[in-house]
Coordinates of C-alpha atoms in Angstrom, one line a residue:
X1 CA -38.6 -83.6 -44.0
X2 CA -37.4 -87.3 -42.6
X3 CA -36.2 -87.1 -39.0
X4 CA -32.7 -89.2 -38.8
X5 CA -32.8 -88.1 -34.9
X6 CA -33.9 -91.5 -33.8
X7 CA -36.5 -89.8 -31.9
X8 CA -40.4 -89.8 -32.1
X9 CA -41.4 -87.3 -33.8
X10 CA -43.6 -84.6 -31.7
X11 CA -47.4 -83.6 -32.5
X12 CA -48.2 -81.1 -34.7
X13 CA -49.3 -78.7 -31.4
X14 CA -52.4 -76.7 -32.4
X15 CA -53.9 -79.7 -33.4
X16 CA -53.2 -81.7 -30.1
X17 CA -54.4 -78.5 -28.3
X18 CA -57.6 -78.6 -30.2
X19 CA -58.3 -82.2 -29.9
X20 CA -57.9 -82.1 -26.3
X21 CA -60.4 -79.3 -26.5
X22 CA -62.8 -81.4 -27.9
X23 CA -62.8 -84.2 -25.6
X24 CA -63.0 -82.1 -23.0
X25 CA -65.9 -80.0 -24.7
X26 CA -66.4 -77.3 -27.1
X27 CA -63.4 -75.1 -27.0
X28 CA -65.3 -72.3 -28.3
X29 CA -68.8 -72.1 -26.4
X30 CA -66.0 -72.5 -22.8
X31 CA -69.3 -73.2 -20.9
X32 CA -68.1 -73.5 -16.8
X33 CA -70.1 -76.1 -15.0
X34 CA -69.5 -74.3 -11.6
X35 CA -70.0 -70.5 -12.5
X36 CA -72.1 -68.5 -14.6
X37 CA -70.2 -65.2 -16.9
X38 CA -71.9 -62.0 -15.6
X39 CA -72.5 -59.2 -18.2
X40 CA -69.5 -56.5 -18.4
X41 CA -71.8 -54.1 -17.7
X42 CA -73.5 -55.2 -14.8
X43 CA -69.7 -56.1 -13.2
X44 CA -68.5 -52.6 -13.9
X45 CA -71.9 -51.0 -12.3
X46 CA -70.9 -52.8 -8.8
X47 CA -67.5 -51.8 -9.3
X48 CA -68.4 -48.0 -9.0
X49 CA -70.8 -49.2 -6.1
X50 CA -67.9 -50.6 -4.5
X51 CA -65.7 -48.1 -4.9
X52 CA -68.3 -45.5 -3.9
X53 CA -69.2 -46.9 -0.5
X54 CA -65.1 -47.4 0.4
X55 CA -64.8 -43.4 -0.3
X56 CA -67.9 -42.2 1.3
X57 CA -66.5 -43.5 4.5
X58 CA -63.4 -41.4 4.4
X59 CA -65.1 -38.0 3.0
X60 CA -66.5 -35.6 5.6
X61 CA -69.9 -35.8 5.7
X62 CA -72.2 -32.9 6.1
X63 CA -74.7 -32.6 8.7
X64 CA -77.0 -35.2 9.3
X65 CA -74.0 -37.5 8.2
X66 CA -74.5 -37.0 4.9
X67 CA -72.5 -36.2 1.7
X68 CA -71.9 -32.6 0.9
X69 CA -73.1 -31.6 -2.0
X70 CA -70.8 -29.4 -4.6
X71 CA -71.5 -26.2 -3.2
X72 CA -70.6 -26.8 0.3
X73 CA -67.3 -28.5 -1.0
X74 CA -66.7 -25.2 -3.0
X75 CA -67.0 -23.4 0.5
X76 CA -64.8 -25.9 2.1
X77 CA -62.2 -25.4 -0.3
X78 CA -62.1 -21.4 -0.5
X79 CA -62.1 -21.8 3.4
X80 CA -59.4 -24.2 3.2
X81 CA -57.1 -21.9 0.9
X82 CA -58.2 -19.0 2.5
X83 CA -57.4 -20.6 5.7
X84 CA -53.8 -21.5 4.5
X85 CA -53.5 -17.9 2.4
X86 CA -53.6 -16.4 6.2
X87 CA -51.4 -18.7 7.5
X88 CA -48.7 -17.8 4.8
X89 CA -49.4 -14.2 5.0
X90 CA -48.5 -14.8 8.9
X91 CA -45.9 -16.5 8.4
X92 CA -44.3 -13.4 5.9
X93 CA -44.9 -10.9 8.5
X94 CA -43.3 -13.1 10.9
X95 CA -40.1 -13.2 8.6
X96 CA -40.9 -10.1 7.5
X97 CA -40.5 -8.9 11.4
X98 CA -37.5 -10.8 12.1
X99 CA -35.9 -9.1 8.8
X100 CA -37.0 -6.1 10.5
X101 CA -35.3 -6.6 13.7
X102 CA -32.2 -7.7 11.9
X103 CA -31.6 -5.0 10.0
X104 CA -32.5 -2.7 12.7
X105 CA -30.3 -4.4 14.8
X106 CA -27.4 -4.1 12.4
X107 CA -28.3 -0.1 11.7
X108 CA -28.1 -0.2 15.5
X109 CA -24.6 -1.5 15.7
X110 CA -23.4 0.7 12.7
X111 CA -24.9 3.6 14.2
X112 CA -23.3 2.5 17.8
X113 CA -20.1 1.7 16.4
X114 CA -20.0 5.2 14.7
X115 CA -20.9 6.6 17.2
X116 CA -18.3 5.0 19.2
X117 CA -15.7 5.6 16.1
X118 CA -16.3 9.3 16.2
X119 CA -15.8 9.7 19.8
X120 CA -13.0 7.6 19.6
X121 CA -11.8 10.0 17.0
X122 CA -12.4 13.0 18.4
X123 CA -11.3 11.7 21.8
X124 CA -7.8 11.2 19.5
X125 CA -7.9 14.7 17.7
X126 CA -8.5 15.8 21.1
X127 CA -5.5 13.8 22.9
X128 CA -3.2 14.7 19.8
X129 CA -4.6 18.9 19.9
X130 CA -3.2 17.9 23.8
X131 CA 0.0 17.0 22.9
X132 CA 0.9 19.5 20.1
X133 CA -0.4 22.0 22.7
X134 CA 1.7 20.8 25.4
X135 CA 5.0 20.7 23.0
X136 CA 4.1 23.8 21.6
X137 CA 4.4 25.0 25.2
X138 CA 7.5 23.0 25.5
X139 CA 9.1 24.3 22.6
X140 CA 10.5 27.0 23.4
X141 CA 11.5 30.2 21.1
X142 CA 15.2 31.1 21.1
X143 CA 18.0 32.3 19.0
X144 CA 21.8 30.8 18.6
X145 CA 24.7 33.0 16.9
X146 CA 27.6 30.9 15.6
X147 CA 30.4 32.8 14.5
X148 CA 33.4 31.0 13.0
X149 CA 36.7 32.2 11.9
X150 CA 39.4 30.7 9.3
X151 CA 43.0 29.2 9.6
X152 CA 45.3 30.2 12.7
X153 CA 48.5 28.9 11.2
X154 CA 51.8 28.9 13.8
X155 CA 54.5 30.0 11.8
X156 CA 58.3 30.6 13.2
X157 CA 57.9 34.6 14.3
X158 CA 55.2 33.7 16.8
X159 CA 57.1 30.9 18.1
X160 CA 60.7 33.4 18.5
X161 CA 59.0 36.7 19.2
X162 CA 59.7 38.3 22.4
X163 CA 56.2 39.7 21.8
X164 CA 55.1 36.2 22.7
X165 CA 58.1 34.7 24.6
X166 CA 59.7 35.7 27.7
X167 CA 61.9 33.0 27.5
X168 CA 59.7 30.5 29.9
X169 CA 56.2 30.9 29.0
X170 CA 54.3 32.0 25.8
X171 CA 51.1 34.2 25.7
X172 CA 49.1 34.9 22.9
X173 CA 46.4 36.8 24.5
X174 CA 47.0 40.4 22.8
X175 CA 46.7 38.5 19.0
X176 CA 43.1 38.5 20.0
X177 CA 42.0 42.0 21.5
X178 CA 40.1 43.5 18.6
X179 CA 38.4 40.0 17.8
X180 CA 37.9 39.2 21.6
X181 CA 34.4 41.3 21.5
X182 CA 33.1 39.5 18.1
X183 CA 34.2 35.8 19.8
X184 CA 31.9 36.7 23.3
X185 CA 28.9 38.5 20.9
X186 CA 28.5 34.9 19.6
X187 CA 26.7 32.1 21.7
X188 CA 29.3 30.0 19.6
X189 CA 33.0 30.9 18.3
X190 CA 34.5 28.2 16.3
X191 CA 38.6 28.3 14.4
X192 CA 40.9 26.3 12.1
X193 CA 43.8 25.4 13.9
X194 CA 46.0 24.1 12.0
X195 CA 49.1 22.6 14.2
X196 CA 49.6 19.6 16.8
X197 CA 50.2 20.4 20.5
X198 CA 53.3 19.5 21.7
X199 CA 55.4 19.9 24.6
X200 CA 58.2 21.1 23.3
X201 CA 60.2 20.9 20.1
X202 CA 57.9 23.7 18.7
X203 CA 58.3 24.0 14.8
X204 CA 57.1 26.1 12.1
X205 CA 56.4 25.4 8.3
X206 CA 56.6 22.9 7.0
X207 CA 55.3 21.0 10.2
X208 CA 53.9 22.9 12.7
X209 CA 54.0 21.7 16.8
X210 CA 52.8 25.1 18.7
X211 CA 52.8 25.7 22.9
X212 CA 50.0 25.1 24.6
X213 CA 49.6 28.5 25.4
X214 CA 47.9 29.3 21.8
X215 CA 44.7 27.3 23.2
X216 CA 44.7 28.8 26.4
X217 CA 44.6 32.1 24.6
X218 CA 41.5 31.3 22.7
X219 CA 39.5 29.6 25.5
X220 CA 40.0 33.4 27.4
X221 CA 39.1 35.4 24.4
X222 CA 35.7 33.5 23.9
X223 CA 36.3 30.9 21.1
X224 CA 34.4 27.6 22.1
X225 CA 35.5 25.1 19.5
X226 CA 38.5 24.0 17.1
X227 CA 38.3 22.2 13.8
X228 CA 40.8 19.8 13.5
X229 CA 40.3 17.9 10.6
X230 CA 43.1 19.9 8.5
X231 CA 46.4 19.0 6.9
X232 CA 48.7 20.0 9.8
X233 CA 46.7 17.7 12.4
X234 CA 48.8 15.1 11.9
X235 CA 52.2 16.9 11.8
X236 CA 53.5 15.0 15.3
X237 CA 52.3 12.0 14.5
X238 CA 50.1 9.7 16.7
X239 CA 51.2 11.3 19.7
X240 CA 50.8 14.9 18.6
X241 CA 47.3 13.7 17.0
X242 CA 46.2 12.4 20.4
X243 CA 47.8 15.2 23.1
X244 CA 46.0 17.7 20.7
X245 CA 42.7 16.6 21.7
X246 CA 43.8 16.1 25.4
X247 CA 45.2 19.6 25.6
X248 CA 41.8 21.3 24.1
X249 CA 39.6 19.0 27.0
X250 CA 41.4 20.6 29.8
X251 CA 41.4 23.9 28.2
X252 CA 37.5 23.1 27.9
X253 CA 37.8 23.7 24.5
X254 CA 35.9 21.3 22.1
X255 CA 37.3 20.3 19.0
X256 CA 35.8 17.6 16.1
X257 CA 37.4 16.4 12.7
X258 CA 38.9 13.9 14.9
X259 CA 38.4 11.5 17.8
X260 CA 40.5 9.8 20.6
X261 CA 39.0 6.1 19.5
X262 CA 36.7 4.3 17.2
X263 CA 34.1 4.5 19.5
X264 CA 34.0 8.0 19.6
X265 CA 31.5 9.9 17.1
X266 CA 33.0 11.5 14.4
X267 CA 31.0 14.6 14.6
X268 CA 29.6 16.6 17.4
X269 CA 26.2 17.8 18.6
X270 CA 25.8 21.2 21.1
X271 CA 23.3 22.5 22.7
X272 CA 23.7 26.3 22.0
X273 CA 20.8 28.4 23.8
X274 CA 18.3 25.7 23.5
X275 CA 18.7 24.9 20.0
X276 CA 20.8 21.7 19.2
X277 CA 23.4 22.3 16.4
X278 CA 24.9 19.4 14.2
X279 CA 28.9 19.9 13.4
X280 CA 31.1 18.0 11.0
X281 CA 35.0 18.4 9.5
X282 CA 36.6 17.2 6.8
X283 CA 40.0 17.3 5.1
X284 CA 41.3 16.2 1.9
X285 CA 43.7 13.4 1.8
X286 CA 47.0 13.2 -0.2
X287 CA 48.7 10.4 -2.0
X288 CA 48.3 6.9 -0.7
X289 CA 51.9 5.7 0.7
X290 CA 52.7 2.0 1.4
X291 CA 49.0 1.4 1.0
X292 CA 48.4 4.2 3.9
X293 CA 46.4 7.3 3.3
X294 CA 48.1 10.5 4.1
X295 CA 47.5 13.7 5.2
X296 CA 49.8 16.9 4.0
X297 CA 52.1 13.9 2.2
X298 CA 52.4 12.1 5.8
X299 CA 51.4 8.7 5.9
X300 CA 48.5 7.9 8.8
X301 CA 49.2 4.4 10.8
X302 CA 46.6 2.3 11.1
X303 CA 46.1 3.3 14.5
X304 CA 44.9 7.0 13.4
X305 CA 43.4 5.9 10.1
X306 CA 40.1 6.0 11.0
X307 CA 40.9 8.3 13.6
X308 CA 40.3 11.3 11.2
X309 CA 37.5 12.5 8.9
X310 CA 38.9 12.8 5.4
X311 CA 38.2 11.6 2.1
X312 CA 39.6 11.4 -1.3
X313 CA 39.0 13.8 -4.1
X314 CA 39.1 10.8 -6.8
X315 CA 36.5 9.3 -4.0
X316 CA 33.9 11.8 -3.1
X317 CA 31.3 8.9 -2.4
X318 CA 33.3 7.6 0.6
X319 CA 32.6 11.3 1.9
X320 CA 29.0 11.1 1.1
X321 CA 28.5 7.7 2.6
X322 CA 30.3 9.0 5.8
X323 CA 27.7 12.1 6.4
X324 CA 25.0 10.0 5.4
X325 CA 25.4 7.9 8.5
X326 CA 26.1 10.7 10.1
X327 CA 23.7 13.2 9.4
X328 CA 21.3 9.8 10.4
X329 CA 23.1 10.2 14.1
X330 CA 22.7 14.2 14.0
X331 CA 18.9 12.9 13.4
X332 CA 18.8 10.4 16.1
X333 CA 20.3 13.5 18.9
X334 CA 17.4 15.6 17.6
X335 CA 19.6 18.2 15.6
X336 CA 18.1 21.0 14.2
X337 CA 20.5 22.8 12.2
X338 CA 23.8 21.1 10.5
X339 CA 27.0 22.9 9.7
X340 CA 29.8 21.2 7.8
X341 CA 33.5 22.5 8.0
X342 CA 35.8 21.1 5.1
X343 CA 39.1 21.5 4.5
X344 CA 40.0 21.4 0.6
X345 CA 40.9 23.7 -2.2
X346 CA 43.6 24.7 -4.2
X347 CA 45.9 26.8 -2.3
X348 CA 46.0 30.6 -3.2
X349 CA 43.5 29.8 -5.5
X350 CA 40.6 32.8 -5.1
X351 CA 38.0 30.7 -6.8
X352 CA 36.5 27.6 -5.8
X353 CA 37.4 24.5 -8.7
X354 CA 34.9 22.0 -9.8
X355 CA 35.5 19.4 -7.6
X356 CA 34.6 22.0 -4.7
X357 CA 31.4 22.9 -6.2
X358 CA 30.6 19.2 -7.1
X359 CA 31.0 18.2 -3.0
X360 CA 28.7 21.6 -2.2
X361 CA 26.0 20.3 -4.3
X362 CA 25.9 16.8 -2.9
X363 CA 26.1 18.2 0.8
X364 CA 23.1 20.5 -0.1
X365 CA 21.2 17.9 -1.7
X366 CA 22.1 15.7 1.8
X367 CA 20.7 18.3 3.7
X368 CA 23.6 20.2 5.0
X369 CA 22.5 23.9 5.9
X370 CA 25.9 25.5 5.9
X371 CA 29.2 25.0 4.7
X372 CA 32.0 26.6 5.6
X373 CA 35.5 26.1 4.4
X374 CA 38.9 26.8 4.7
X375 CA 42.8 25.8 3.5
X376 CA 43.7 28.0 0.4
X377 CA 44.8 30.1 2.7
X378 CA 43.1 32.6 0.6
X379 CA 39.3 34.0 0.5
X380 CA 37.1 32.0 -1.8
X381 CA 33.4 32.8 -3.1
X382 CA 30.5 32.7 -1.4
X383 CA 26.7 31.8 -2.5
X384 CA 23.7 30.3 -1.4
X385 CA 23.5 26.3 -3.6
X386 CA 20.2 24.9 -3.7
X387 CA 19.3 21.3 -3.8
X388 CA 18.4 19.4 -6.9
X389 CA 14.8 19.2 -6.0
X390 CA 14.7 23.0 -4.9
X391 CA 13.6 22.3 -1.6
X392 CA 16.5 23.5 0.6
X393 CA 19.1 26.0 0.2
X394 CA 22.4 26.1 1.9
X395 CA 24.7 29.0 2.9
X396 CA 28.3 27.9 1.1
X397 CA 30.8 30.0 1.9
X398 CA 34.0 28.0 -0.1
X399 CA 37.0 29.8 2.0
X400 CA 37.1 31.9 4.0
X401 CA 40.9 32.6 4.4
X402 CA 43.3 32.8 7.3
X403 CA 42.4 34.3 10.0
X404 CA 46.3 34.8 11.4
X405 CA 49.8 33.8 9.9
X406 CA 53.2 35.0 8.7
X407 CA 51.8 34.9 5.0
X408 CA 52.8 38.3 4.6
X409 CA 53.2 39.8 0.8
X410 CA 56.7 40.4 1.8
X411 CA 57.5 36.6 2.4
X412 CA 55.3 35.5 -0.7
X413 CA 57.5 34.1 -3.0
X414 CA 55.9 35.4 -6.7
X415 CA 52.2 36.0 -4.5
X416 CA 52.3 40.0 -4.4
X417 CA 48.7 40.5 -4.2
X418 CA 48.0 40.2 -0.5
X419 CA 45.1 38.0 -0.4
X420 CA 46.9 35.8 2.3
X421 CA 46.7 38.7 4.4
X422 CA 42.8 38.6 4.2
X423 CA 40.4 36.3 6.3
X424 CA 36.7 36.5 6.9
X425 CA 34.3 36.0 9.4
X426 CA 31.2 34.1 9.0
X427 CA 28.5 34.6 11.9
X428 CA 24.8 32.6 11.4
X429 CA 21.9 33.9 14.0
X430 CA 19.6 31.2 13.7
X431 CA 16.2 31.0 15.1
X432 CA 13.4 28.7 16.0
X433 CA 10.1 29.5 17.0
X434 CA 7.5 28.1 19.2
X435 CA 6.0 25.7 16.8
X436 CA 9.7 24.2 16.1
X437 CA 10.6 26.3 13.0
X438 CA 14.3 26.9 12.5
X439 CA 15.0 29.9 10.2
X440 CA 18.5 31.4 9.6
X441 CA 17.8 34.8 10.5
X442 CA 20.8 36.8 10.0
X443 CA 23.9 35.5 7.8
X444 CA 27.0 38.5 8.8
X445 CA 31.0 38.4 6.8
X446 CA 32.9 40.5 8.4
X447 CA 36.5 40.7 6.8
X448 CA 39.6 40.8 9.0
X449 CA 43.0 41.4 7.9
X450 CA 46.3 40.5 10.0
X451 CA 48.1 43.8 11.2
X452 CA 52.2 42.7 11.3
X453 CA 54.8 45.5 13.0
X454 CA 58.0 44.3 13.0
X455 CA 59.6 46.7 15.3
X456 CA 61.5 46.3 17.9
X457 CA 59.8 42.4 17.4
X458 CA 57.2 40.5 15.4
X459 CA 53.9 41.5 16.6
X460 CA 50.5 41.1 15.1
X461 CA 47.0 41.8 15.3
X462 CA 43.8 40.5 13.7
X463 CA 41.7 43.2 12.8
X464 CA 38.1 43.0 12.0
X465 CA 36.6 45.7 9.4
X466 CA 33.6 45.7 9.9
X467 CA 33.6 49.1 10.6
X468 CA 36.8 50.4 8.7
X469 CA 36.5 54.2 9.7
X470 CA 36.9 53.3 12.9
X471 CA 39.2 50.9 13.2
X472 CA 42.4 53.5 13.5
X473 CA 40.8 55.0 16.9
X474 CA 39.6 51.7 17.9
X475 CA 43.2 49.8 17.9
X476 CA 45.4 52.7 17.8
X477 CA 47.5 51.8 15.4
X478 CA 49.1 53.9 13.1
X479 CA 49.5 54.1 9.0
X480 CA 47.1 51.3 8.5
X481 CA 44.2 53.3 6.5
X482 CA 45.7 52.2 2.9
X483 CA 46.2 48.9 4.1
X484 CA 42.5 48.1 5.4
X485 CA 40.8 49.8 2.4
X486 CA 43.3 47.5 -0.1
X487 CA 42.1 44.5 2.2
X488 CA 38.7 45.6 2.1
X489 CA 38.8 45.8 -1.7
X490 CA 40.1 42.6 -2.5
X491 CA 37.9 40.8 -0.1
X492 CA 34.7 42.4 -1.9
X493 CA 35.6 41.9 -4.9
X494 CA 35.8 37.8 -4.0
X495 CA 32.6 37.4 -2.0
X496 CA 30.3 40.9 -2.5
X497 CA 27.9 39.1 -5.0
X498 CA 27.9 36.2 -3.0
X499 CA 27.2 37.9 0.1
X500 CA 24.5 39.9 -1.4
X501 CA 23.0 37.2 -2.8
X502 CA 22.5 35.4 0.2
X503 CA 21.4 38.2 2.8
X504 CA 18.4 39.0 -0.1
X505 CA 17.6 35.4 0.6
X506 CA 17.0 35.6 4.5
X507 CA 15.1 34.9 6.5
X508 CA 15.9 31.4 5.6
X509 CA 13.9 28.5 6.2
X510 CA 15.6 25.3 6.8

């Protein structure tokens, strides 16, 4: 192929390579001037020499310097791993050890701090053992009896009879001879009374303002406490609402239902023998006017409103939200036994309506341990409701009737029967025991009926039958056997179940 570069062209390369080969010599013989080639084998002999001599200088040498043989390296070696064999196995016991004294150490803690645990434990068994030993021998075993009567209702004849009025003063002590003994028996004698305190401008139905002297005469026959929370409470007004409760202080009588303020509790905790008892009263409201509730169809200002316990039968769970907070206070005072007082019913009505049983349940389910009632003027059933778990039972007695009026048969417009004439007497013993235990011992209804003579002027007597064979020698009065049995029948017809029912139950545990 021409060349068009312009350049000269290059030798062919192996050819120049071999040429200069030749000039300088044969290329193939490559005979050095300076140097001879030494055989491969002779060069590979003083290699090993070499190599031999550089390590023979760094192996040990045996004895006499020289070179041990096979054997003694064989030694060497076993020694050697033998040697560093121990100093493993050492070195595993020494770990080994330390393991040892670790875990021992931790078994030594554990066991310390078990040790330390149960003592600490038994030291607290032992403090606690203490303490439920020392209020064990605090608490202290005692017994309260509550007795508590129905409605005392001030119609006209006791505010006009000379039997009562001397024309200056009013005393009402001889109403209360025959029940005088039953209100001391008891630690504690509660009452309905339903009428405001006034001075002056006295009034019977359909509003009633009584004297003064009507507290004054249960303070000296033994009754203790008033429930106020009833229709008639409010039949003065604010002002009879308020001198009510500041009459009962200075006749040291205790009332509850209402309260002079807001800041006032709405219920009332007593001491009674060593035993602290939880009370509550409620009434029913009527229809609200001008937004206002109302009480017996009179509307409450704002000022009073809260003033009294009452709830709404369309509106039971204002009631239960009330004793919720506070059975939570009764809790908070250390209360041992609760007792709610309510004012509702159907008047002259001798058997409790739904709504009545409805509020029972829910106040047993709450804890309540006795309710007592009153209003229908009338006796009501009694029985013993149990919660809807089964865990408490609670003493219900739904009426328990009045206690004294004018509600005669005679005056009864179409009511012929006499059950207005009939009241009943509820009295609880309840007990507690040294280790705290309260139990309701002894649940007693005694009936009473209201003795009336008319001549020369309205007089009257309550009369507790208890023991009707001798009530004639024990008051004196005269022609009253018909009229106690008739009592005495109509009241057992209303309650005997009931009352049977419950007393099978008791001892009660609360």
């Amino acid at each position: 192929m021409e060349d068009h570069s312009g350049k000269k062209p290059k030798k062919d390369g192996i050819k120049a390579h071999k040429a200069a080969q030749e000039r300088k010599g044969d290329w193939r013989s490559r005979t050095p001037v300076n140097r001879e080639r030494k055989p491969q084998r002779e060069h590979s002999v003083q290699l090993r020499e070499d190599f031999g001599e550089r390590r023979t200088a760094r192996e040990p040498r045996d004895i006499g310097g020289e070179r041990p043989d096979r054997e003694t390296r064989r030694r060497q070696e076993t020694a050697r791993l033998k040697r560093r064999k121990r100093r493993q196995i050492q070195q595993l016991i020494v770990i080994g050890g330390i393991i040892a004294v670790l875990i021992f150490a931790i078994l030594l803690v554990k066991i310390t701090a078990k040790g330390i645990s149960k003592k600490t434990k038994e030291a607290k068994a032992k403090a606690e053992a203490l303490e439920l030993e020392k209020k064990e021998a605090e608490i202290k075993e005692a017994s309260a009896v509550i007795t508590t009567a129905g409605d005392i209702i001030m119609h006209k004849p006791f505010l006009e009879s000379s039997t009562y009025y001397n024309g200056e003063s009013y005393d009402y002590n001889a109403i209360f001879t025959y029940m005088k003994e039953i209100y001391e028996a008891a630690d504690f004698a509660a009452v309905t009374t339903e009428y405001a305190l006034t001075d002056g401008d006295y009034s019977g139905y359909p509003n009633f303002c009584a004297p003064d002297a009507i507290a004054e005469a249960l303070a000296a026959n033994g009754v203790d406490m008033c429930m106020l929370a009833n229709n008639h409470i409010y039949d003065n007004g604010d002002e009879g609402l308020q001198r009510t409760m500041d009459v009962l202080t200075e006749k040291n009588l205790l009332y509850t239902g209402v309260r002079k303020s807001e800041s006032d509790k709405n219920y009332i905790v007593q001491d009674i023998n060593g035993i602290k008892i939880g009370f509550l009263n409620y009434v029913y409201e009527t229809e609200v006017i001008d937004g206002m509730k109302s009480v017996n169809g009179i509307a409450v200002s704002e000022e009073s409103g809260n003033l009294i316990n009452s709830f709404q039968e369309a509106d039971p769970q204002s009631l239960y939200d009330d004793v919720e907070k506070i059975l939570a206070g009764m809790k908070e005072e250390g209360v041992e036994y609760t007792i709610a007082y309510m004012h509702w019913g159907v008047e002259y009505q001798t058997q409790e309506n739904s709504y009545q049983d409805a509020i029972a349940q829910k106040l047993c389910d709450m804890g309540i341990d006795a309710l007592i009632a009153s209003h229908p003027h009338v006796i009501q059933p009694v029985d013993l409701q149990e919660s809807s778990d089964g865990k408490h039972k609670m003493v219900c007695a739904y009426a328990i009737g009045n206690h004294l009026s004018n509600q005669r048969t005679e005056y009864m417009d179409g009511l012929t029967d006499g059950y207005s004439e009939d009241g009943m007497v509820v009295t609880l013993t309840i007990h507690r025991d040294t280790k705290g235990k309260i139990t309701l011992e002894k649940a007693d209804f005694t009936p009473t009926w209201v003795y009336h003579d008319q001549d020369p002027d309205d007089e009257y007597f309550i009369l507790p039958l208890g023991h009707p064979e001798e009530i004639k020698e024990a008051s004196g009065l005269g022609n009253i056997a018909e009229d106690v049995e008739q009592s005495l029948a109509r009241t057992n017809g209303i309650v005997g179940n009931g009352v049977e029912k419950v007393q099978e139950a008791l001892p009660l545990e609360q």
